PDB file of C-alpha atoms in Angstrom:
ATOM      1  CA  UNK A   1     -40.235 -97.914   7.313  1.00 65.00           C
ATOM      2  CA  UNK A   2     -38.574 -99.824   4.480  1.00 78.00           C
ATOM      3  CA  UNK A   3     -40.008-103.123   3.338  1.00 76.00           C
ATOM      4  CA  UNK A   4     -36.931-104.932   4.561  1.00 78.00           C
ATOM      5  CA  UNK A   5     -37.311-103.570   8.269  1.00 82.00           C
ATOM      6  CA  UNK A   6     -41.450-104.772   8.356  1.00 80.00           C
ATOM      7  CA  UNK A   7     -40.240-107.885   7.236  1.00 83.00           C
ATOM      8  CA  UNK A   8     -38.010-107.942   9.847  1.00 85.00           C
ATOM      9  CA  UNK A   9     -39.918-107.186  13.076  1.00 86.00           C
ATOM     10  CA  UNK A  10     -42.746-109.592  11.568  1.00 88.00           C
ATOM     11  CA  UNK A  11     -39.991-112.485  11.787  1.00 86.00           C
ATOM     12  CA  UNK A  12     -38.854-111.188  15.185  1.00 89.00           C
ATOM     13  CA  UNK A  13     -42.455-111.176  16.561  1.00 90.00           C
ATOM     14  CA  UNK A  14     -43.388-114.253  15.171  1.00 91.00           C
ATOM     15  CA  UNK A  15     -40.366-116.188  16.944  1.00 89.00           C
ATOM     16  CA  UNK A  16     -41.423-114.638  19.890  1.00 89.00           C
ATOM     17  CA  UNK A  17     -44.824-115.794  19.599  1.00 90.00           C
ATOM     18  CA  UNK A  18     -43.570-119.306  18.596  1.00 90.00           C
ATOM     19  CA  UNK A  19     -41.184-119.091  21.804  1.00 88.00           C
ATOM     20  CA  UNK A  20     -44.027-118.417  24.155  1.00 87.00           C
ATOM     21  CA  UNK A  21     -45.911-121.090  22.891  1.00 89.00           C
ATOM     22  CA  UNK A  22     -43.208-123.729  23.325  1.00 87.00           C
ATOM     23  CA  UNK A  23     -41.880-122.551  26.843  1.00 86.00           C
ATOM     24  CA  UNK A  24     -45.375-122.299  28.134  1.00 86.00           C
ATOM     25  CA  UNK A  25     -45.966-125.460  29.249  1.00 84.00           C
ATOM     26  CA  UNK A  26     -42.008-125.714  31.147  1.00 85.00           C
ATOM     27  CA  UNK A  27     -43.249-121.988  32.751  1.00 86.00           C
ATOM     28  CA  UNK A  28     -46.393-123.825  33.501  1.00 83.00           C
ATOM     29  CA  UNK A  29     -44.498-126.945  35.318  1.00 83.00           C
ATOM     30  CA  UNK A  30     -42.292-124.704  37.012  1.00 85.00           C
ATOM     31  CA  UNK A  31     -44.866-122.284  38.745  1.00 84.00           C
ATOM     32  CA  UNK A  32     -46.872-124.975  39.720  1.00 82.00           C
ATOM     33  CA  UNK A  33     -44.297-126.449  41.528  1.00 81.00           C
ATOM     34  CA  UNK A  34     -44.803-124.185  44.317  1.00 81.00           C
ATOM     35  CA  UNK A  35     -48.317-123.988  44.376  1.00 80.00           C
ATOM     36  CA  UNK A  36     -50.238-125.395  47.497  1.00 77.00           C
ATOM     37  CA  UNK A  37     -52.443-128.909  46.458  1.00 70.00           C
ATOM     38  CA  UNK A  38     -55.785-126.504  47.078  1.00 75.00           C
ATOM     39  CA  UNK A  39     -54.766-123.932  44.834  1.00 73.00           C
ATOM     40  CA  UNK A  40     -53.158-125.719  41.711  1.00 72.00           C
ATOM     41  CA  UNK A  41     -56.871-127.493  41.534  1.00 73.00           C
ATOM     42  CA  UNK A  42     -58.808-124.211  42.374  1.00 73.00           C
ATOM     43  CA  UNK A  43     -61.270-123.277  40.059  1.00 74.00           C
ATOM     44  CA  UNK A  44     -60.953-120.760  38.259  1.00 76.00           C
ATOM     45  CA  UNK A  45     -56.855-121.836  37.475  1.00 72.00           C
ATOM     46  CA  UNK A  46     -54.556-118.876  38.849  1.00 73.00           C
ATOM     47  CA  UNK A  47     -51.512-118.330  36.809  1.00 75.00           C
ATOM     48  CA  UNK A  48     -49.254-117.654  39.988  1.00 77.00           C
ATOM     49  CA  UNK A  49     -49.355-119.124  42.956  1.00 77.00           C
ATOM     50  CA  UNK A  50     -51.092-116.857  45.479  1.00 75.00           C
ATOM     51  CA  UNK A  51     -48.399-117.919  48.598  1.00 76.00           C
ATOM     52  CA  UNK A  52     -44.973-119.238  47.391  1.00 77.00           C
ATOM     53  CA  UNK A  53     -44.440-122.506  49.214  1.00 77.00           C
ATOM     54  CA  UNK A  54     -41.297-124.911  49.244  1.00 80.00           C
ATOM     55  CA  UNK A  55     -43.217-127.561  51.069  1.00 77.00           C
ATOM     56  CA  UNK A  56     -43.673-129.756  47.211  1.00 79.00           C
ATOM     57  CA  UNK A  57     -39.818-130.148  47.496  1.00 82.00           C
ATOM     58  CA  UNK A  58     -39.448-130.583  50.691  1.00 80.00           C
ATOM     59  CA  UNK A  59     -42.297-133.422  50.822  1.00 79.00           C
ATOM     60  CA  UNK A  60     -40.233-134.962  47.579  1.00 77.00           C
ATOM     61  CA  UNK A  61     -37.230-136.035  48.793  1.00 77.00           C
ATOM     62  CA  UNK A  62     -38.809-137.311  52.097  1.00 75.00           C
ATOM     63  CA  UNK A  63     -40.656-139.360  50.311  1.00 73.00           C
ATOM     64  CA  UNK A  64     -38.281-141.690  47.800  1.00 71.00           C
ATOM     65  CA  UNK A  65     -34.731-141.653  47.807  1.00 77.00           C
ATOM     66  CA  UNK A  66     -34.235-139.121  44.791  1.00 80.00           C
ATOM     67  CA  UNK A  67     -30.525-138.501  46.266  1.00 83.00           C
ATOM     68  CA  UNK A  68     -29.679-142.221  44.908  1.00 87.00           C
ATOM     69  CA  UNK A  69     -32.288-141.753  42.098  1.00 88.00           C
ATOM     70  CA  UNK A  70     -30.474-138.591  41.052  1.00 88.00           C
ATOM     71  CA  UNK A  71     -26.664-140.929  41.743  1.00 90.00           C
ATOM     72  CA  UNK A  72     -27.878-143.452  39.812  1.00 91.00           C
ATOM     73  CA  UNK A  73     -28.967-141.430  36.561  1.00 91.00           C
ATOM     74  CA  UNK A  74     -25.748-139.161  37.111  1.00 91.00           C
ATOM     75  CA  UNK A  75     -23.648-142.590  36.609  1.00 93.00           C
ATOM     76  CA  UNK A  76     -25.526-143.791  33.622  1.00 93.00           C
ATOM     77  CA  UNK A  77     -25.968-140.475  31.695  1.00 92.00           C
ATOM     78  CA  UNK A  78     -21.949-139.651  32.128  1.00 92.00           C
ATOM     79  CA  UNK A  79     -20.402-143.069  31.119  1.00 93.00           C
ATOM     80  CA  UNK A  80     -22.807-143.534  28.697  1.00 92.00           C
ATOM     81  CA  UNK A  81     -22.147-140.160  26.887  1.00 91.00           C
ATOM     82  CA  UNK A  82     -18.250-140.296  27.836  1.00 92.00           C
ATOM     83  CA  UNK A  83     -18.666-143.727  25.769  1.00 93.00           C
ATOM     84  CA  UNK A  84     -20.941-142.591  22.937  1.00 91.00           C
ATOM     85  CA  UNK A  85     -18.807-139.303  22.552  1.00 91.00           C
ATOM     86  CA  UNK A  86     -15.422-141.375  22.217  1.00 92.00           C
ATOM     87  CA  UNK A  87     -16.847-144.104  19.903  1.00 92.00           C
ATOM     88  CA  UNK A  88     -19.153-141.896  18.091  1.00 92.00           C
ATOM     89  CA  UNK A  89     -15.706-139.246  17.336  1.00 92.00           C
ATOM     90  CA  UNK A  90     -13.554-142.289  16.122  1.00 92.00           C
ATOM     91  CA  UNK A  91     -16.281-143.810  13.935  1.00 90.00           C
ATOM     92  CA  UNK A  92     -17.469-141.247  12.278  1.00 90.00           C
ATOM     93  CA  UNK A  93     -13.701-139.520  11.727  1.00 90.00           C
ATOM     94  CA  UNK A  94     -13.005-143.019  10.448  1.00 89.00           C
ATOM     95  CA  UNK A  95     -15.472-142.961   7.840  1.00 89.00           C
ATOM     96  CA  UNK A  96     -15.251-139.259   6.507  1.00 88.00           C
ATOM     97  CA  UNK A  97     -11.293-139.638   6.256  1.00 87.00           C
ATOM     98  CA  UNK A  98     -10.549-142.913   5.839  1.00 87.00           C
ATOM     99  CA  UNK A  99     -11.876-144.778   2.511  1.00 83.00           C
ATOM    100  CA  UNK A 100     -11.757-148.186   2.256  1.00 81.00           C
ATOM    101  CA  UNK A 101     -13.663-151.523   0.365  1.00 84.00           C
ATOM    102  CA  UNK A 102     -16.810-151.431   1.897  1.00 82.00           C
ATOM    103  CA  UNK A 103     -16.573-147.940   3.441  1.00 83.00           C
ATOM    104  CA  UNK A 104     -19.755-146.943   1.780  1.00 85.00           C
ATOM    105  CA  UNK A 105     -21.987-149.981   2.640  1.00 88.00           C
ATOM    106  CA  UNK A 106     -21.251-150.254   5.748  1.00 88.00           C
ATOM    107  CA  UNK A 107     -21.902-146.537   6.945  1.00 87.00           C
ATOM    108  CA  UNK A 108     -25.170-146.954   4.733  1.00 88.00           C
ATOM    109  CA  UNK A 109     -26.126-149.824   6.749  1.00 87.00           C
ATOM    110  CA  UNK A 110     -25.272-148.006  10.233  1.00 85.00           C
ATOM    111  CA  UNK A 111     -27.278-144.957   9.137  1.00 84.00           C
ATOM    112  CA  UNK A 112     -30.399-147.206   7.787  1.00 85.00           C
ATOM    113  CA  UNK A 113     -30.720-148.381  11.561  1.00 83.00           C
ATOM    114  CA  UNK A 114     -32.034-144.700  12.498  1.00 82.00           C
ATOM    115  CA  UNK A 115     -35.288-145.458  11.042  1.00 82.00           C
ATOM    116  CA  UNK A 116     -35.453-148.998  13.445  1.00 80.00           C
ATOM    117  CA  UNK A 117     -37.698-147.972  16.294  1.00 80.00           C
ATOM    118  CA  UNK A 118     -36.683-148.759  19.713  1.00 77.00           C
ATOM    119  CA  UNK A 119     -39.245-151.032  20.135  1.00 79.00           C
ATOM    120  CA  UNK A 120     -37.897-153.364  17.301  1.00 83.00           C
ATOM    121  CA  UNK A 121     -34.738-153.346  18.773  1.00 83.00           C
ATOM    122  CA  UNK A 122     -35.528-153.878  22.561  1.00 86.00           C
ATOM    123  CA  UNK A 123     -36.439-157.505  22.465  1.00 86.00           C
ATOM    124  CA  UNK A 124     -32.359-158.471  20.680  1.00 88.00           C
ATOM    125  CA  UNK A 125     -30.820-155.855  23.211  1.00 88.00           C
ATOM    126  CA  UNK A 126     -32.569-157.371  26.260  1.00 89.00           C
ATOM    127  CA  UNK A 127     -31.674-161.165  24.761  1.00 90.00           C
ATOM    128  CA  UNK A 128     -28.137-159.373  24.667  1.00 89.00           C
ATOM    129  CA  UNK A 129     -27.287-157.903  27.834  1.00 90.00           C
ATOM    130  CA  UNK A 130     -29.118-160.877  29.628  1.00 89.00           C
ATOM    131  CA  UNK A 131     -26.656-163.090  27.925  1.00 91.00           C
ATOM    132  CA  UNK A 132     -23.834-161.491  29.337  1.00 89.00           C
ATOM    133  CA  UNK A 133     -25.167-160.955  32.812  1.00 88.00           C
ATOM    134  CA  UNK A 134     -25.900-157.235  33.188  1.00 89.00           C
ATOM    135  CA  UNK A 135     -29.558-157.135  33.212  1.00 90.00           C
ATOM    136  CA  UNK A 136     -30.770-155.486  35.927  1.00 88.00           C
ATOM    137  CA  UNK A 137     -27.222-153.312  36.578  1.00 90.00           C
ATOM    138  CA  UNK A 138     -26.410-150.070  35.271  1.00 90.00           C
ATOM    139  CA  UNK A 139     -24.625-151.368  32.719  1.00 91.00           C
ATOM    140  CA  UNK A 140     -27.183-152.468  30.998  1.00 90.00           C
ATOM    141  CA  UNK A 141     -28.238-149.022  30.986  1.00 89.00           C
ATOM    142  CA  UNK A 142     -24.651-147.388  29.722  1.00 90.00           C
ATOM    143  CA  UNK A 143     -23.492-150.255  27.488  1.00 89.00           C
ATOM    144  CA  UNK A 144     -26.080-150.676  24.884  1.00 87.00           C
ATOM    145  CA  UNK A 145     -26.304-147.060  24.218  1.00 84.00           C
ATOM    146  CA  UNK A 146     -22.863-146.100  23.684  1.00 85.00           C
ATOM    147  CA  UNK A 147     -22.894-145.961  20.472  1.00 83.00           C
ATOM    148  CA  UNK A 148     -25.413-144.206  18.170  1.00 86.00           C
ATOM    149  CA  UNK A 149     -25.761-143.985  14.273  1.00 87.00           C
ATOM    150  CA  UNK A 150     -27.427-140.574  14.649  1.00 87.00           C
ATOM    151  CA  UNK A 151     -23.585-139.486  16.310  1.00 87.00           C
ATOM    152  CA  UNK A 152     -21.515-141.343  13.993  1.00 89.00           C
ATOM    153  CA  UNK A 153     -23.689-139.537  11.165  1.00 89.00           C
ATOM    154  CA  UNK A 154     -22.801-136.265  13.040  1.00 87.00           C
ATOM    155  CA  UNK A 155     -19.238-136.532  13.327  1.00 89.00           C
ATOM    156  CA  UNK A 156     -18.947-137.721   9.815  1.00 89.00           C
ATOM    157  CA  UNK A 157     -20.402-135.073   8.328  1.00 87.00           C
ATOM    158  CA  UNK A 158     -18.532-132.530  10.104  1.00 87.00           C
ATOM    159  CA  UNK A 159     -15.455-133.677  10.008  1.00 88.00           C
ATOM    160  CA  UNK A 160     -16.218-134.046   6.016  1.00 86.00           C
ATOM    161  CA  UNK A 161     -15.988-130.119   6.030  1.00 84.00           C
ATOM    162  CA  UNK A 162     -12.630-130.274   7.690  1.00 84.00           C
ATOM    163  CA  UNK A 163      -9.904-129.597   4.787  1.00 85.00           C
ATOM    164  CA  UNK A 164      -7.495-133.358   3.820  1.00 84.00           C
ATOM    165  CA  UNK A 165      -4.955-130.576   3.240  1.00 85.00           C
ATOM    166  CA  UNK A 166      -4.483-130.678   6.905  1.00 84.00           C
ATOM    167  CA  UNK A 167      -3.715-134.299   7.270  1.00 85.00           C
ATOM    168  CA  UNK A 168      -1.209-134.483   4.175  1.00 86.00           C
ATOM    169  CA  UNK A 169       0.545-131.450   5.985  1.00 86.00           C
ATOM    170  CA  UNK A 170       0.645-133.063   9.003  1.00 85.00           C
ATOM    171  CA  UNK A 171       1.878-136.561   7.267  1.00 86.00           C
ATOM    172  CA  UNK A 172       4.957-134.354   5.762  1.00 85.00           C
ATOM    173  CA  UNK A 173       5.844-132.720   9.043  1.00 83.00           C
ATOM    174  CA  UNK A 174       6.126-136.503  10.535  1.00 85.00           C
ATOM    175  CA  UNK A 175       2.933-136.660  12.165  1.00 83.00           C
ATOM    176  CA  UNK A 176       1.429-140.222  12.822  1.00 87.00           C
ATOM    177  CA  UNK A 177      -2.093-140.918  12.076  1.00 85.00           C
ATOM    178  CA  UNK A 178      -3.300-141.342  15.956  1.00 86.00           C
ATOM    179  CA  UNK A 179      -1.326-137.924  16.539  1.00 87.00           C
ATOM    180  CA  UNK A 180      -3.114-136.201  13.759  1.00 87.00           C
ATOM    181  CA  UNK A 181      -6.369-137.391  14.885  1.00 88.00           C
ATOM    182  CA  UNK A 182      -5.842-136.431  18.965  1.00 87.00           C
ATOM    183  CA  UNK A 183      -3.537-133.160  18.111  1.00 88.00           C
ATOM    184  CA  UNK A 184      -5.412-131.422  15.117  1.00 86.00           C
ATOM    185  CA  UNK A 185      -9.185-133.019  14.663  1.00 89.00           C
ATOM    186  CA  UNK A 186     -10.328-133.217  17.920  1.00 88.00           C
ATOM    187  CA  UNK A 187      -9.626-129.523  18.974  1.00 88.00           C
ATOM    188  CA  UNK A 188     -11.133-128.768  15.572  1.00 86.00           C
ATOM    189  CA  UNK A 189     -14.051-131.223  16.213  1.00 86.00           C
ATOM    190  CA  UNK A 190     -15.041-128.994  19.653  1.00 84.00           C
ATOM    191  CA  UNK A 191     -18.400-127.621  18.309  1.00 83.00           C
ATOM    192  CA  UNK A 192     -19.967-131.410  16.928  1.00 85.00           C
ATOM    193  CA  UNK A 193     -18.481-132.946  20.119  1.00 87.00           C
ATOM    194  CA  UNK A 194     -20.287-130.239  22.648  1.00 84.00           C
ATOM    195  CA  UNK A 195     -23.547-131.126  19.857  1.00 84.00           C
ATOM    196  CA  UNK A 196     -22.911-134.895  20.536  1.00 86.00           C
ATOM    197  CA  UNK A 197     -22.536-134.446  24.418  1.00 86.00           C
ATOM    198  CA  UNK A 198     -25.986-132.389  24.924  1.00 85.00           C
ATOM    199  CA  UNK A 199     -27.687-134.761  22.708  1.00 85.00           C
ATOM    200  CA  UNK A 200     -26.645-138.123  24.353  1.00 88.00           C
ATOM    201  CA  UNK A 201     -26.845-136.175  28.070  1.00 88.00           C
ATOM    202  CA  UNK A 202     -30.383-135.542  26.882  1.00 86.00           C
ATOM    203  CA  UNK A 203     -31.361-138.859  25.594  1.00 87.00           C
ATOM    204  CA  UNK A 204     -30.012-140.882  28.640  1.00 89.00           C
ATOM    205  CA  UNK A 205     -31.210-138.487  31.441  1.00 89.00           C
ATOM    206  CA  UNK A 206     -34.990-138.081  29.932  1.00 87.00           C
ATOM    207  CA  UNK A 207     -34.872-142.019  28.990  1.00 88.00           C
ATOM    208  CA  UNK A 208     -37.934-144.070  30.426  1.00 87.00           C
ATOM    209  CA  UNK A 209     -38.588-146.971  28.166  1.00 86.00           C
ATOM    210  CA  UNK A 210     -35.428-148.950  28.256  1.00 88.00           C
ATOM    211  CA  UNK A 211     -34.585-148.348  32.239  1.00 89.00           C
ATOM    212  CA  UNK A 212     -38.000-150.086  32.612  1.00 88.00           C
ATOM    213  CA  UNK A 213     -37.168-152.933  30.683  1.00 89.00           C
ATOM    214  CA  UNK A 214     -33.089-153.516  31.737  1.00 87.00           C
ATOM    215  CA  UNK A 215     -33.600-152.895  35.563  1.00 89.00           C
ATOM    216  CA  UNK A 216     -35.734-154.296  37.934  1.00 87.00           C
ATOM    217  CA  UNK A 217     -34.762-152.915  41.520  1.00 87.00           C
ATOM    218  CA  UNK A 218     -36.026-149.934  43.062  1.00 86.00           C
ATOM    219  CA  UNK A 219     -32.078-149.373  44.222  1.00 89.00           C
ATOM    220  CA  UNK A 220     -31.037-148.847  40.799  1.00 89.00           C
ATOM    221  CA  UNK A 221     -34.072-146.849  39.680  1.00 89.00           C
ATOM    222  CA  UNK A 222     -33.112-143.815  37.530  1.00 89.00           C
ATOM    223  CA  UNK A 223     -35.213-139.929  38.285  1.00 87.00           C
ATOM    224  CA  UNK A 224     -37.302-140.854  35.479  1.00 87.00           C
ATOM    225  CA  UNK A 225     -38.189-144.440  36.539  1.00 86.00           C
ATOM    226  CA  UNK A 226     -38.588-142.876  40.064  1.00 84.00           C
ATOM    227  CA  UNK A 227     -40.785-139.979  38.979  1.00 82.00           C
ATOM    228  CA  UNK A 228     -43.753-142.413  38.212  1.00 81.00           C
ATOM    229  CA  UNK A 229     -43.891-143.693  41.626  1.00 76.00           C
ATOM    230  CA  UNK A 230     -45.837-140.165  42.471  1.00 76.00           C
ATOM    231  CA  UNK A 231     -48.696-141.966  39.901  1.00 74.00           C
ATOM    232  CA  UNK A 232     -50.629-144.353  41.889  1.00 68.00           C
ATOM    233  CA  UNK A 233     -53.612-146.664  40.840  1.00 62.00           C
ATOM    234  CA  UNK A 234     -56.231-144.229  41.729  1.00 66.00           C
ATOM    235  CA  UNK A 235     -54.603-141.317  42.757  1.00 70.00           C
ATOM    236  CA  UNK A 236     -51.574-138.797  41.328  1.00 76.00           C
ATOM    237  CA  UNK A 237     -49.724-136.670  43.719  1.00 74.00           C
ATOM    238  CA  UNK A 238     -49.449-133.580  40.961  1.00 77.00           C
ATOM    239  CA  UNK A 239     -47.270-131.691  43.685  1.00 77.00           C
ATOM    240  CA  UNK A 240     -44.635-134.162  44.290  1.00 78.00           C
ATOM    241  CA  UNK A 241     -44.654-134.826  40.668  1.00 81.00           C
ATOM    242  CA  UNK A 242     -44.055-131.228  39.299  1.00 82.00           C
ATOM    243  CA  UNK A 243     -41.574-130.272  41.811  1.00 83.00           C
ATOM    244  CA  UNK A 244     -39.579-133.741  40.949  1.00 84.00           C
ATOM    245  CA  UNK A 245     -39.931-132.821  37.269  1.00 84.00           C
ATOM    246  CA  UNK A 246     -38.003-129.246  37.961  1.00 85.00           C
ATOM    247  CA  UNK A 247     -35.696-130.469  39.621  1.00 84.00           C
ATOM    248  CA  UNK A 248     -34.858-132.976  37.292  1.00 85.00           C
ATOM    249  CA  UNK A 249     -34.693-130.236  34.155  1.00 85.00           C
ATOM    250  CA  UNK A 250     -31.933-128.388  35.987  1.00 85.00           C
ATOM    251  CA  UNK A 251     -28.706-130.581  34.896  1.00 84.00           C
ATOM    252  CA  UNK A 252     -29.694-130.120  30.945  1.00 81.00           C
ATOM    253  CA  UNK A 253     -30.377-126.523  31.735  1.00 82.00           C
ATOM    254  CA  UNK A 254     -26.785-125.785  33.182  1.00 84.00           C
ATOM    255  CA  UNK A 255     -24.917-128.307  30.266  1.00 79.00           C
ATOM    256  CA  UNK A 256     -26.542-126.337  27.758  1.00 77.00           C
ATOM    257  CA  UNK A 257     -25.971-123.227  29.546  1.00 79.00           C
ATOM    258  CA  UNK A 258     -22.308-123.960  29.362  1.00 78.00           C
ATOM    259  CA  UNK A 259     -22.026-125.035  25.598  1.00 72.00           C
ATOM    260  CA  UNK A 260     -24.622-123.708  24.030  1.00 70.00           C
ATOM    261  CA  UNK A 261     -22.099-121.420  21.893  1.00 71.00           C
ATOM    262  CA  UNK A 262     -20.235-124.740  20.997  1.00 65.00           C
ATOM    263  CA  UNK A 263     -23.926-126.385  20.275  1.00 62.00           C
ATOM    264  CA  UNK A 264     -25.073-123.843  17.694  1.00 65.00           C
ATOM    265  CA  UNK A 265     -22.013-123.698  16.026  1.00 62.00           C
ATOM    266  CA  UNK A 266     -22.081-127.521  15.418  1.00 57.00           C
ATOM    267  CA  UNK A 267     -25.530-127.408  14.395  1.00 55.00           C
ATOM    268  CA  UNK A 268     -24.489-124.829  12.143  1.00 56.00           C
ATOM    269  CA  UNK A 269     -21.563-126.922  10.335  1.00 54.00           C
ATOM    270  CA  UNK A 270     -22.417-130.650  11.007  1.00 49.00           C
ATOM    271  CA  UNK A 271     -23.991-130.913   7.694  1.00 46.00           C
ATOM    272  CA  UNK A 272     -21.477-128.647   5.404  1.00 43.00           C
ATOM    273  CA  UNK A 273     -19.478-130.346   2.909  1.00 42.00           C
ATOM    274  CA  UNK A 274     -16.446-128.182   0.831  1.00 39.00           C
TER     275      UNK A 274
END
């Protein structure tokens, strides 16, 4: 066996090693979830459940509302990555294309808000949405996150890879500049904008912290708001909880599923430059 070929089946074992290690704890979730309340605290822990049993589920959604739970977070996630996905596209094509006095500074100054912390920012956003009457509605769930200097940075940096040969071409066959951007950059822009989708699905489905703060009615509760109400003061109904938390991993499992091809490519080419 050449030295090449060692080399490798070490890599190959060792990313299997490094994938059991990280999907452990999701297997974990997920077989508990149909363990009986006696036997996910038996001593000494079982691995598989010993009887599969639905009954966690079952006992779930008779318990909270998780159909309008699960409605609610649909709404927010969608608009809010419809939003940050159109926004995101246009700002970022703007600034890798387009150059202009100020250009420069003011994508600087966009970017240099990714290392604010959400905390720093949540006191102005909630002064914000207050102001203009949306606290406790979705929107002030969908509106101050449509737009993200992480996507913007993204977009830019693919769309820097993209050739200007193809817009002066496109100039001398008589194209305008909103028909260059919908006709011949956005079909070329497919792999960043399936990267920008998962990402901003992701961040508004699993998103705690600011649902807390911008809505206060249990009608408008998101699955992640609801899922603490299985944590009592004393008590925490681990069943409930586990099966909830499958059940709620199963929308970012089918999106990336379905564009995971365009994901790694635009992980692949986001950050080339020609």
């Amino acid at each position: 066996m050449t030295k090449a070929k060692r080399r490798t089946i070490l890599y190959i074992l060792l990313a299997f090693v490094l994938a059991a290690i990280f999907l452990f704890p999701i297997v974990w979730v997920v077989i508990s979830s149909f363990k009986s309340a006696n036997e996910m605290f038996s001593w000494p822990p079982t691995i598989f459940p010993k009887e599969l049993t639905w009954d966690n589920y079952r006992s779930s959604f008779e318990k909270g509302d998780f159909l309008l739970y699960f409605k609610n977070s649909t709404v927010v996630t969608v608009c809010s990555t419809l939003l940050a996905v159109i926004i995101n596209t246009m700002a970022g094509y703007a600034f890798a294309k387009y150059h202009f006095k100020g250009s420069n500074l003011l994508f600087m100054v966009i970017l240099s808000t990714i290392m604010l912390p959400l905390e720093v920012l949540m006191i102005p956003i909630f002064q914000m949405i207050k102001a203009l009457g949306m606290y406790n509605s979705l929107f002030a769930l969908i509106i101050p996150t449509c737009a993200t200097p992480t996507g913007v940075f993204l977009v830019r940096q693919y769309f820097l890879s993209v050739p200007d040969e193809l817009m002066e071409a496109s100039r001398i066959d008589g194209a305008s500049e909103t028909g260059i951007f919908l006709r011949i950059m956005i079909p070329l822009a497919k792999p960043i904008l399936s990267v920008l989708a998962i990402f901003n699905f992701m961040w508004r489905w699993n998103d705690y912290l600011w649902p807390l703060i911008g809505i206060r009615s249990p009608k408008l509760y998101t699955v992640q708001l609801a899922l603490k109400n299985f944590a009592g003061e004393y008590s925490v109904d681990w069943n409930s909880l586990l099966a909830m938390s499958v059940v709620s991993m199963i929308p970012m499992l089918i999106l990336f599923l379905i564009f995971q091809k365009q994901f790694v490519q635009g992980m692949a080419t986001s950050g080339l430059k020609e």
